[in-house]
Every structure is written in structure tokens, then in C-alpha cells.
Amino acid sequence: MTTKKYYILFAFLTTIFLMWGLALTLMDVLNKHFQTELHLTKSKSSLIQLATFGAYSLIALPAGIYMKKFGYRKAILGGLFLFAAGAFLFIPAANQSSFTLFLMALFVLASGMASLETVAHPYVAALGDQRTSDQRINFAQSFNGLGGVIGPAIGSFFLLKAEQDSLNGLSTVKTLYVSIGCVIALMGLIFACSPFSRVTTSSFHPAAGSAVRAQGYTNVDVHRLKDLLHQPHFIFAVLAQFFNVAAQAGTWAYFINYGEEIMHFSAEHAGYFFSLSILLLVIGRFTGTFLMRYIKPYLLLSIFAFCNILMCLLVARGAGWGSFIALLMINFFFSIMYPTIFSLGLKDLGPLTQQASSYIVMGFIGGALFPPLMGLIANQHIAAAYLLPVICYAVIFLFGIKYPRLNKNALLHASRKIEQTPI
């Protein structure tokens, strides 16, 4: 999957994937917790997702520019700094019991996560042959899923249990996020002082099958957005990622509410089931990484998207355990979507890879816009809200089915442009 000289660096990057997975799913526990502690409606509590995923959409492009100018190492350090700073801002927010200050803290924290997300995917992809980049990114994202298991488990134990026991929930929130901030700050210190962080990469290996690079596309002036707009597979990847993150954010934001209202669980026990669903996501990612040895990534993406269309229809029925098991299984089939869409969107872009990564991360704006829409429906009927993600998975299904033609057209365009460029 990668070469020996990258082992320690690859291990550190997968740890970063784990930490932002933990923080991301912990926010969905905060969604339910703030509904109780700060007396918010479902639609208003979804401003947590707006602050989080809005930061992703706003910060991704500046993070990509920063990465291009200063390199992977400094971009990673900048992302870790913002991540830790956002966690420490939970101190004044909790002290003043201010939802507005919590949103500001989450925005800063998510800005750090967005910076890391923008950098980490092309960085991991560059640590080896492009032909194995799908497997490498899915493997790293598996640890993101592992962090996702830990996040709601911690949140349910410390936050929802405190809520159930009538303890000071906001004080517990402060303690939890200060602990996370200390861990992230320590990681930044280790990365800054360790020699493995100075290992350089040469992007994708020329022999990795990058047709654009092999045909001499690097000699053309491609460092502009208009060149990316001529890559159909990249454009559709941004669109697919928009709907993918929209479906994820909406599904996770109201999972605990679904457990309470449809299954009549306590908030704490619904949170543990949420953690179980993320465990299924981890299993799905490892399973998907294995299956990609035998099934084309774009085809597997289509199969999993179609399965999630069926799962959402079952969830929307609100028919007891059958629907709840379908809700759990959404994460299994969702598992490979984010990293696979990301990897497919970056294929064959040569020197445009870093810039393209920023735009794909900007697709996170879907996660900011979709939960409030689901929240309006969820205020009336929580199960019916899960009909909206069907639209999202239909778009992802089309991206997978059409991908071979989209990528072929991109390569043909690159070939024509090279032929028309004067020597």
C-alpha cells in the first residue's frame, strides 16, 4: 500500500484521520445534548452542522492555497493549531452557557478539521503508486471511522449520561473538549519536532498510470480553475461529495432523536447505538478496501449507493426494529463513499491534484444546508425526514455508473489540449 520510508508518516496521518472522525461524530451527540441543556428545537440545534460544515466549505480553498504555497508539513501544523484552538474555545462558551459562543468554537475547530481534510487526502494519496491510491485513502479513512465509533461512545457516556443524571452537562462538555484540545496540541508538537514530518513526496509516481501526467500534461499551464472545469469526473465528484456529506450530516444529526422517538430508547442508549452504527461504517470501509481488489471502485460505489436508497426507504417507514436496523446499515453502505468519491475525483489530474482537493472538500457545504431541511420535517415526523437522503444517494449512484465515461472524456480533453499547444 505504501513504501517503507513512509510508514511512520502514514501512521501519523491515519491518527489524524482518527481524531477528526472522533470530533465529527461527537458533534452529533452535542446536537441532541444542546437540545436538552439549551432548550433548542431540532431545526435550531442543526446550526451545529451549519457551523461545522460551513467552515469546511469556507476554509477548504484557502487551506488548499496555503498547502500549495507552503507544502504539506506546514499545512498539517496549521490545521492542528486551529483544531486545538477551537477545542479550547469551549471554555468561555461553557462558562457563559452561550450557544452562539459554542457555534463560534465549533467553527474554529471545524476550520482546523477542514484544513487537515484538505491536506491529508492528497498527502496520503501521494505516499505511493496512484494505482493503489483508492485502497490507501480507504484504509486511512477506516481509522476515521474508528474515531467515529469512539466519538459517540464518549459523548453518550460523559454528556448524555450526565444529562440523564441531572449533572452539569455544559461543564462536562468543557472538560471533554479541553482534553481533546490537549491531545491535538501534543500531536502538533510531535509532528513539528519529528524527522518523519520532513519526508518529502513527489506526488503520484509517473509510472502509476496517470495518463495526463504521462502524456506531458505538466508542461501545459494547468494551474487555474478553468482547467479543472474541463475535467468532467472532477466536476461530478464535487457534486457527488456535496450530496454525500449532506446525506451523512442529516442521517447522523437525527439518529439519537430517531432512537428516542421511534424506538423509545433513552438518549444515552440511543447514543450507544449510534456508536455501533459507526462501527458498522468501519467494518464497511475495511470490507470495501478488500472488495476493491476485485470490483472496480466506481462500480462498488454504485452498488453501495443503491443499497442505501433501499435502507432510507425502510427507515422512513418507522416500522420498529426493521427500520432501525436499516438505519444502522446506512453507515455500512455509506462507509466507502467519501474516500472513494474523493479518490475518483482526483484521478489523473497530475499537478491539479492539490487544487482539486480543496474544491472537493468545499462540497462539505451540503452538510451545512441539508440538516436544517431535515430538521423542519423531523420537527413533525422524524422518520419521514429520512426520505430526503434518497435524493443524495441517487446522485452518488449516477456518479459511479457514469464514471468510466466521465474520466475517459477528461483524458481525451487533456490529449486534445496538448496536441493544440504550440511547441
Tab-separated table of C-alpha atoms in Angstrom:
chain	number	residue	atom	x	y	z
A	1	MET	CA	0.000	0.000	0.000
A	2	THR	CA	2.983	2.308	0.632
A	3	THR	CA	6.799	2.106	0.825
A	4	LYS	CA	8.926	1.654	3.936
A	5	LYS	CA	10.181	5.243	4.107
A	6	TYR	CA	6.574	6.449	4.517
A	7	TYR	CA	5.499	4.005	7.262
A	8	ILE	CA	5.751	6.380	10.251
A	9	LEU	CA	4.329	9.337	8.309
A	10	PHE	CA	1.444	7.207	7.038
A	11	ALA	CA	0.755	6.013	10.610
A	12	PHE	CA	0.690	9.591	11.914
A	13	LEU	CA	-1.674	10.718	9.162
A	14	THR	CA	-4.062	7.853	9.924
A	15	THR	CA	-4.050	9.031	13.566
A	16	ILE	CA	-5.148	12.475	12.360
A	17	PHE	CA	-7.952	10.766	10.411
A	18	LEU	CA	-8.984	9.068	13.675
A	19	MET	CA	-9.048	12.312	15.669
A	20	TRP	CA	-11.181	14.292	13.254
A	21	GLY	CA	-13.550	11.309	12.947
A	22	LEU	CA	-13.936	11.387	16.731
A	23	ALA	CA	-14.602	15.139	16.760
A	24	LEU	CA	-17.031	14.990	13.825
A	25	THR	CA	-19.322	12.330	15.294
A	26	LEU	CA	-19.101	13.876	18.763
A	27	MET	CA	-20.818	16.931	17.280
A	28	ASP	CA	-23.910	14.817	16.541
A	29	VAL	CA	-24.093	13.925	20.244
A	30	LEU	CA	-23.749	17.644	21.002
A	31	ASN	CA	-26.742	18.230	18.728
A	32	LYS	CA	-29.014	16.176	20.997
A	33	HIS	CA	-27.289	17.361	24.190
A	34	PHE	CA	-27.794	21.049	23.379
A	35	GLN	CA	-31.462	20.408	22.578
A	36	THR	CA	-31.859	19.467	26.263
A	37	GLU	CA	-29.326	21.722	28.003
A	38	LEU	CA	-30.006	24.898	25.995
A	39	HIS	CA	-33.689	24.134	25.186
A	40	LEU	CA	-33.326	24.143	21.391
A	41	THR	CA	-35.622	22.781	18.690
A	42	LYS	CA	-34.275	20.165	16.282
A	43	SER	CA	-34.051	22.666	13.453
A	44	LYS	CA	-32.199	25.224	15.619
A	45	SER	CA	-29.770	22.646	17.018
A	46	SER	CA	-28.865	21.822	13.406
A	47	LEU	CA	-26.949	25.140	13.389
A	48	ILE	CA	-24.173	22.956	14.826
A	49	GLN	CA	-23.959	21.213	11.458
A	50	LEU	CA	-24.199	24.589	9.695
A	51	ALA	CA	-21.227	25.948	11.679
A	52	THR	CA	-19.220	22.748	11.226
A	53	PHE	CA	-19.764	22.037	7.558
A	54	GLY	CA	-19.959	25.734	6.695
A	55	ALA	CA	-16.391	26.008	7.987
A	56	TYR	CA	-15.395	23.169	5.684
A	57	SER	CA	-16.802	24.932	2.638
A	58	LEU	CA	-15.221	28.303	3.517
A	59	ILE	CA	-11.800	27.111	4.675
A	60	ALA	CA	-11.090	24.355	2.127
A	61	LEU	CA	-9.965	26.689	-0.680
A	62	PRO	CA	-7.705	28.910	1.490
A	63	ALA	CA	-6.273	25.707	3.018
A	64	GLY	CA	-5.507	24.404	-0.479
A	65	ILE	CA	-3.783	27.664	-1.413
A	66	TYR	CA	-1.785	27.541	1.828
A	67	MET	CA	-0.816	23.924	1.142
A	68	LYS	CA	0.281	24.796	-2.386
A	69	LYS	CA	2.430	27.691	-1.166
A	70	PHE	CA	3.965	26.217	1.999
A	71	GLY	CA	3.721	22.452	1.490
A	72	TYR	CA	2.089	19.533	3.259
A	73	ARG	CA	4.031	19.831	6.531
A	74	LYS	CA	3.149	23.436	7.399
A	75	ALA	CA	-0.442	22.884	6.266
A	76	ILE	CA	-0.785	19.942	8.678
A	77	LEU	CA	0.642	22.054	11.539
A	78	GLY	CA	-1.747	24.916	10.738
A	79	GLY	CA	-4.720	22.560	10.766
A	80	LEU	CA	-3.717	21.042	14.108
A	81	PHE	CA	-3.331	24.536	15.613
A	82	LEU	CA	-6.855	25.589	14.566
A	83	PHE	CA	-8.272	22.246	15.747
A	84	ALA	CA	-6.774	22.707	19.239
A	85	ALA	CA	-7.730	26.409	19.426
A	86	GLY	CA	-11.374	25.600	18.659
A	87	ALA	CA	-11.452	22.949	21.386
A	88	PHE	CA	-10.068	25.406	23.961
A	89	LEU	CA	-12.716	27.997	22.992
A	90	PHE	CA	-15.278	25.671	24.590
A	91	ILE	CA	-14.090	27.069	27.958
A	92	PRO	CA	-15.672	30.550	27.611
A	93	ALA	CA	-18.673	29.095	25.746
A	94	ALA	CA	-19.483	26.685	28.594
A	95	ASN	CA	-18.788	29.298	31.275
A	96	GLN	CA	-21.350	31.659	29.716
A	97	SER	CA	-23.804	28.911	28.610
A	98	SER	CA	-23.877	30.613	25.207
A	99	PHE	CA	-24.998	28.662	22.139
A	100	THR	CA	-23.570	31.450	19.956
A	101	LEU	CA	-20.118	31.055	21.521
A	102	PHE	CA	-20.364	27.275	21.130
A	103	LEU	CA	-21.082	27.775	17.431
A	104	MET	CA	-18.040	30.058	17.122
A	105	ALA	CA	-15.853	27.491	18.879
A	106	LEU	CA	-17.171	24.733	16.609
A	107	PHE	CA	-16.482	26.910	13.546
A	108	VAL	CA	-12.822	27.374	14.545
A	109	LEU	CA	-12.449	23.691	15.436
A	110	ALA	CA	-14.057	22.635	12.147
A	111	SER	CA	-11.770	25.051	10.268
A	112	GLY	CA	-8.841	23.059	11.607
A	113	MET	CA	-10.526	19.806	10.617
A	114	ALA	CA	-11.234	21.186	7.136
A	115	SER	CA	-7.594	22.211	6.735
A	116	LEU	CA	-6.448	18.742	7.776
A	117	GLU	CA	-9.008	17.110	5.478
A	118	THR	CA	-7.845	19.198	2.515
A	119	VAL	CA	-4.216	18.281	3.122
A	120	ALA	CA	-4.455	14.703	4.361
A	121	HIS	CA	-6.239	13.145	1.373
A	122	PRO	CA	-3.785	14.240	-1.353
A	123	TYR	CA	-0.918	13.661	1.119
A	124	VAL	CA	-1.977	10.055	1.732
A	125	ALA	CA	-2.658	9.584	-1.982
A	126	ALA	CA	0.896	10.796	-2.752
A	127	LEU	CA	2.520	8.213	-0.453
A	128	GLY	CA	2.790	5.570	-3.168
A	129	ASP	CA	1.594	4.391	-6.542
A	130	GLN	CA	-1.568	6.092	-7.863
A	131	ARG	CA	-2.986	2.669	-8.792
A	132	THR	CA	-3.325	1.906	-5.071
A	133	SER	CA	-4.469	5.398	-4.001
A	134	ASP	CA	-8.105	4.210	-3.638
A	135	GLN	CA	-7.046	1.474	-1.232
A	136	ARG	CA	-4.674	3.787	0.642
A	137	ILE	CA	-7.278	6.509	1.199
A	138	ASN	CA	-9.972	3.973	2.156
A	139	PHE	CA	-7.546	2.366	4.640
A	140	ALA	CA	-6.769	5.745	6.238
A	141	GLN	CA	-10.475	6.593	6.270
A	142	SER	CA	-11.105	3.338	8.144
A	143	PHE	CA	-9.337	4.935	11.115
A	144	ASN	CA	-11.516	7.990	10.617
A	145	GLY	CA	-14.406	5.568	11.104
A	146	LEU	CA	-12.753	4.124	14.209
A	147	GLY	CA	-12.618	7.640	15.638
A	148	GLY	CA	-16.287	7.885	14.707
A	149	VAL	CA	-17.015	4.874	16.924
A	150	ILE	CA	-15.148	6.399	19.856
A	151	GLY	CA	-16.765	9.855	19.491
A	152	PRO	CA	-20.430	8.988	20.149
A	153	ALA	CA	-19.433	6.394	22.768
A	154	ILE	CA	-17.526	9.062	24.721
A	155	GLY	CA	-20.293	11.595	24.143
A	156	SER	CA	-23.017	9.225	25.300
A	157	PHE	CA	-21.114	8.269	28.447
A	158	PHE	CA	-19.967	11.730	29.502
A	159	LEU	CA	-22.659	14.025	28.057
A	160	LEU	CA	-25.934	12.126	27.693
A	161	LYS	CA	-25.346	10.170	30.903
A	162	ALA	CA	-24.661	13.442	32.745
A	163	GLU	CA	-27.880	14.796	31.252
A	164	GLN	CA	-29.803	11.736	32.466
A	165	ASP	CA	-28.235	12.007	35.949
A	166	SER	CA	-29.085	15.743	36.115
A	167	LEU	CA	-25.432	16.779	36.315
A	168	ASN	CA	-23.955	19.997	34.904
A	169	GLY	CA	-23.843	18.971	31.242
A	170	LEU	CA	-22.081	22.114	29.959
A	171	SER	CA	-19.268	21.694	32.488
A	172	THR	CA	-18.788	18.158	31.206
A	173	VAL	CA	-18.706	19.466	27.623
A	174	LYS	CA	-15.944	21.893	28.611
A	175	THR	CA	-13.840	19.204	30.277
A	176	LEU	CA	-14.234	16.833	27.346
A	177	TYR	CA	-13.193	19.365	24.704
A	178	VAL	CA	-10.262	20.705	26.722
A	179	SER	CA	-8.985	17.121	26.877
A	180	ILE	CA	-9.344	16.803	23.099
A	181	GLY	CA	-7.532	20.129	22.637
A	182	CYS	CA	-4.603	18.916	24.760
A	183	VAL	CA	-4.282	15.717	22.696
A	184	ILE	CA	-4.315	17.669	19.408
A	185	ALA	CA	-1.751	20.191	20.720
A	186	LEU	CA	0.535	17.308	21.733
A	187	MET	CA	0.183	15.763	18.267
A	188	GLY	CA	1.151	19.090	16.712
A	189	LEU	CA	4.236	19.291	18.919
A	190	ILE	CA	5.274	15.739	17.986
A	191	PHE	CA	4.773	16.425	14.282
A	192	ALA	CA	6.738	19.696	14.436
A	193	CYS	CA	9.722	18.098	16.191
A	194	SER	CA	9.881	14.686	14.468
A	195	PRO	CA	12.108	13.973	11.457
A	196	PHE	CA	9.422	11.857	9.736
A	197	SER	CA	7.376	15.033	9.171
A	198	ARG	CA	10.104	16.315	6.836
A	199	VAL	CA	9.896	13.340	4.467
A	200	THR	CA	9.089	14.688	1.010
A	201	THR	CA	6.885	13.132	-1.661
A	202	SER	CA	6.929	13.540	-5.411
A	203	SER	CA	3.133	13.445	-5.728
A	204	PHE	CA	1.967	10.484	-7.804
A	205	HIS	CA	4.595	8.219	-9.239
A	206	PRO	CA	4.944	8.780	-13.018
A	207	ALA	CA	4.538	5.065	-13.624
A	208	ALA	CA	1.342	4.932	-11.636
A	209	GLY	CA	-0.892	5.129	-14.656
A	210	SER	CA	-1.672	8.844	-14.648
A	211	ALA	CA	-2.415	9.318	-18.324
A	212	VAL	CA	-2.498	13.097	-18.049
A	213	ARG	CA	0.949	13.167	-16.466
A	214	ALA	CA	2.352	10.524	-18.792
A	215	GLN	CA	1.230	12.495	-21.849
A	216	GLY	CA	3.159	15.556	-20.732
A	217	TYR	CA	0.205	17.499	-19.380
A	218	THR	CA	2.506	19.006	-16.741
A	219	ASN	CA	4.068	21.149	-19.481
A	220	VAL	CA	0.757	22.916	-20.054
A	221	ASP	CA	-0.424	25.856	-17.939
A	222	VAL	CA	-2.985	23.993	-15.841
A	223	HIS	CA	-2.797	25.854	-12.552
A	224	ARG	CA	-6.125	27.575	-12.998
A	225	LEU	CA	-9.699	26.736	-12.143
A	226	LYS	CA	-10.783	26.691	-15.789
A	227	ASP	CA	-8.569	23.663	-16.412
A	228	LEU	CA	-10.381	21.768	-13.655
A	229	LEU	CA	-13.709	22.733	-15.207
A	230	HIS	CA	-12.669	20.700	-18.270
A	231	GLN	CA	-12.403	17.552	-16.123
A	232	PRO	CA	-15.941	16.033	-16.029
A	233	HIS	CA	-15.058	13.378	-13.459
A	234	PHE	CA	-13.802	16.092	-11.090
A	235	ILE	CA	-16.913	18.277	-11.505
A	236	PHE	CA	-19.249	15.336	-10.876
A	237	ALA	CA	-17.090	14.320	-7.870
A	238	VAL	CA	-17.641	17.755	-6.274
A	239	LEU	CA	-21.399	17.391	-6.860
A	240	ALA	CA	-21.423	13.822	-5.532
A	241	GLN	CA	-19.444	14.874	-2.453
A	242	PHE	CA	-21.932	17.678	-1.805
A	243	PHE	CA	-24.825	15.206	-1.684
A	244	ASN	CA	-22.748	12.585	0.110
A	245	VAL	CA	-21.876	14.882	3.021
A	246	ALA	CA	-25.459	16.200	3.014
A	247	ALA	CA	-26.802	12.672	3.499
A	248	GLN	CA	-24.206	11.879	6.169
A	249	ALA	CA	-24.838	15.050	8.170
A	250	GLY	CA	-28.598	14.658	8.083
A	251	THR	CA	-28.527	10.951	8.948
A	252	TRP	CA	-26.187	11.438	11.907
A	253	ALA	CA	-27.772	14.648	13.227
A	254	TYR	CA	-31.110	12.979	13.991
A	255	PHE	CA	-30.019	9.417	14.742
A	256	ILE	CA	-30.409	9.825	18.515
A	257	ASN	CA	-33.762	11.564	18.054
A	258	TYR	CA	-34.916	8.624	15.913
A	259	GLY	CA	-33.853	6.188	18.647
A	260	GLU	CA	-35.800	8.169	21.247
A	261	GLU	CA	-38.979	8.840	19.277
A	262	ILE	CA	-39.365	5.670	17.202
A	263	MET	CA	-37.635	3.046	19.367
A	264	HIS	CA	-38.324	4.738	22.752
A	265	PHE	CA	-34.693	4.426	23.904
A	266	SER	CA	-33.120	6.792	26.404
A	267	ALA	CA	-30.813	9.391	24.834
A	268	GLU	CA	-27.805	7.633	26.351
A	269	HIS	CA	-28.712	4.217	24.904
A	270	ALA	CA	-29.559	5.736	21.526
A	271	GLY	CA	-26.062	7.266	21.598
A	272	TYR	CA	-24.511	3.843	22.142
A	273	PHE	CA	-26.433	2.525	19.129
A	274	PHE	CA	-25.050	5.479	17.173
A	275	SER	CA	-21.572	4.319	18.154
A	276	LEU	CA	-22.487	0.822	16.953
A	277	SER	CA	-23.594	2.241	13.604
A	278	ILE	CA	-20.187	3.912	13.195
A	279	LEU	CA	-18.560	0.564	13.991
A	280	LEU	CA	-20.503	-0.813	11.020
A	281	LEU	CA	-19.020	2.053	8.997
A	282	VAL	CA	-15.514	0.915	9.984
A	283	ILE	CA	-16.339	-2.673	9.024
A	284	GLY	CA	-17.732	-1.371	5.746
A	285	ARG	CA	-14.529	0.532	4.978
A	286	PHE	CA	-12.275	-2.455	5.609
A	287	THR	CA	-14.694	-4.635	3.613
A	288	GLY	CA	-14.776	-2.087	0.809
A	289	THR	CA	-10.973	-1.799	0.744
A	290	PHE	CA	-10.800	-5.590	0.321
A	291	LEU	CA	-13.550	-5.742	-2.322
A	292	MET	CA	-11.794	-3.086	-4.418
A	293	ARG	CA	-9.202	-5.697	-5.272
A	294	TYR	CA	-11.886	-7.484	-7.276
A	295	ILE	CA	-14.540	-4.852	-8.036
A	296	LYS	CA	-13.845	-1.503	-9.691
A	297	PRO	CA	-14.158	1.295	-7.084
A	298	TYR	CA	-16.741	3.227	-9.119
A	299	LEU	CA	-18.888	0.100	-9.536
A	300	LEU	CA	-18.717	-0.724	-5.816
A	301	LEU	CA	-19.686	2.883	-5.091
A	302	SER	CA	-22.825	2.487	-7.219
A	303	ILE	CA	-23.771	-0.786	-5.532
A	304	PHE	CA	-23.439	0.708	-2.043
A	305	ALA	CA	-25.387	3.850	-3.055
A	306	PHE	CA	-28.254	1.751	-4.394
A	307	CYS	CA	-28.328	-0.242	-1.144
A	308	ASN	CA	-28.614	2.982	0.838
A	309	ILE	CA	-31.572	4.113	-1.240
A	310	LEU	CA	-33.324	0.947	-0.083
A	311	MET	CA	-32.196	1.477	3.524
A	312	CYS	CA	-33.557	5.040	3.622
A	313	LEU	CA	-36.936	3.901	2.307
A	314	LEU	CA	-37.107	1.318	5.105
A	315	VAL	CA	-36.061	3.860	7.748
A	316	ALA	CA	-38.750	6.304	6.588
A	317	ARG	CA	-41.434	3.711	7.344
A	318	GLY	CA	-40.660	3.939	11.070
A	319	ALA	CA	-41.581	0.262	11.432
A	320	GLY	CA	-39.802	-0.693	14.654
A	321	TRP	CA	-36.677	-2.833	14.669
A	322	GLY	CA	-36.724	-3.485	10.932
A	323	SER	CA	-36.443	0.227	10.198
A	324	PHE	CA	-33.910	0.776	12.981
A	325	ILE	CA	-31.627	-1.978	11.660
A	326	ALA	CA	-31.850	-0.296	8.247
A	327	LEU	CA	-30.781	2.967	9.940
A	328	LEU	CA	-27.748	1.173	11.378
A	329	MET	CA	-26.903	-0.333	7.984
A	330	ILE	CA	-26.902	3.060	6.256
A	331	ASN	CA	-23.464	3.630	7.767
A	332	PHE	CA	-22.161	0.289	6.495
A	333	PHE	CA	-23.070	1.176	2.908
A	334	PHE	CA	-22.124	4.814	3.410
A	335	SER	CA	-18.647	3.717	4.501
A	336	ILE	CA	-16.695	3.839	1.233
A	337	MET	CA	-18.482	6.804	-0.311
A	338	TYR	CA	-16.493	9.764	0.973
A	339	PRO	CA	-12.964	8.399	0.360
A	340	THR	CA	-13.926	6.728	-2.926
A	341	ILE	CA	-15.584	9.855	-4.349
A	342	PHE	CA	-12.538	11.831	-3.211
A	343	SER	CA	-10.079	9.419	-4.817
A	344	LEU	CA	-12.037	9.091	-8.069
A	345	GLY	CA	-12.316	12.868	-8.320
A	346	LEU	CA	-8.520	13.274	-8.000
A	347	LYS	CA	-7.643	10.621	-10.560
A	348	ASP	CA	-5.468	11.668	-13.500
A	349	LEU	CA	-5.273	15.346	-12.532
A	350	GLY	CA	-1.475	15.469	-12.253
A	351	PRO	CA	-0.373	18.929	-10.980
A	352	LEU	CA	-4.016	19.939	-10.452
A	353	THR	CA	-4.416	17.378	-7.642
A	354	GLN	CA	-3.822	19.705	-4.676
A	355	GLN	CA	-6.099	22.429	-6.048
A	356	ALA	CA	-8.799	19.872	-6.872
A	357	SER	CA	-8.675	18.536	-3.302
A	358	SER	CA	-9.728	21.960	-1.986
A	359	TYR	CA	-12.782	22.120	-4.229
A	360	ILE	CA	-13.905	18.599	-3.351
A	361	VAL	CA	-13.689	19.448	0.366
A	362	MET	CA	-15.827	22.532	-0.381
A	363	GLY	CA	-18.569	20.028	-1.197
A	364	PHE	CA	-18.988	19.857	2.588
A	365	ILE	CA	-21.390	22.789	2.259
A	366	GLY	CA	-24.011	20.094	1.673
A	367	GLY	CA	-23.612	19.098	5.312
A	368	ALA	CA	-24.368	22.681	6.336
A	369	LEU	CA	-27.512	23.077	4.222
A	370	PHE	CA	-29.179	19.669	4.492
A	371	PRO	CA	-29.702	19.095	8.278
A	372	PRO	CA	-31.858	22.239	8.717
A	373	LEU	CA	-34.123	20.982	5.904
A	374	MET	CA	-34.354	17.561	7.528
A	375	GLY	CA	-34.902	19.291	10.883
A	376	LEU	CA	-38.015	21.062	9.614
A	377	ILE	CA	-39.512	17.686	8.681
A	378	ALA	CA	-38.135	15.990	11.811
A	379	ASN	CA	-39.942	18.531	13.997
A	380	GLN	CA	-43.168	16.982	12.663
A	381	HIS	CA	-42.158	13.358	11.978
A	382	ILE	CA	-38.629	12.084	12.497
A	383	ALA	CA	-38.954	9.009	10.266
A	384	ALA	CA	-40.270	10.924	7.235
A	385	ALA	CA	-37.162	13.143	7.326
A	386	TYR	CA	-35.100	10.176	6.118
A	387	LEU	CA	-36.757	10.304	2.699
A	388	LEU	CA	-34.595	13.320	1.790
A	389	PRO	CA	-31.264	11.399	1.701
A	390	VAL	CA	-32.717	9.191	-1.069
A	391	ILE	CA	-32.082	12.089	-3.455
A	392	CYS	CA	-28.461	12.249	-2.320
A	393	TYR	CA	-27.753	8.558	-2.843
A	394	ALA	CA	-29.392	8.672	-6.277
A	395	VAL	CA	-26.834	11.315	-7.361
A	396	ILE	CA	-23.961	9.218	-5.978
A	397	PHE	CA	-25.316	6.151	-7.792
A	398	LEU	CA	-25.265	8.095	-11.079
A	399	PHE	CA	-21.701	9.301	-10.437
A	400	GLY	CA	-20.487	5.719	-10.027
A	401	ILE	CA	-22.363	4.423	-13.077
A	402	LYS	CA	-21.185	7.244	-15.339
A	403	TYR	CA	-17.611	7.471	-14.007
A	404	PRO	CA	-15.796	5.473	-16.748
A	405	ARG	CA	-17.232	7.725	-19.447
A	406	LEU	CA	-16.575	10.875	-17.416
A	407	ASN	CA	-12.921	10.032	-16.833
A	408	LYS	CA	-12.394	8.943	-20.442
A	409	ASN	CA	-13.731	12.304	-21.642
A	410	ALA	CA	-11.376	14.116	-19.259
A	411	LEU	CA	-8.376	12.273	-20.649
A	412	LEU	CA	-9.475	12.942	-24.231
A	413	HIS	CA	-9.736	16.640	-23.438
A	414	ALA	CA	-6.253	16.643	-21.965
A	415	SER	CA	-4.897	14.869	-25.031
A	416	ARG	CA	-6.514	17.374	-27.423
A	417	LYS	CA	-5.223	20.311	-25.399
A	418	ILE	CA	-1.678	19.003	-25.536
A	419	GLU	CA	-1.914	18.469	-29.314
A	420	GLN	CA	-3.156	22.052	-29.796
A	421	THR	CA	-0.440	23.611	-27.601
A	422	PRO	CA	2.376	25.152	-29.699
A	423	ILE	CA	5.868	23.835	-29.023
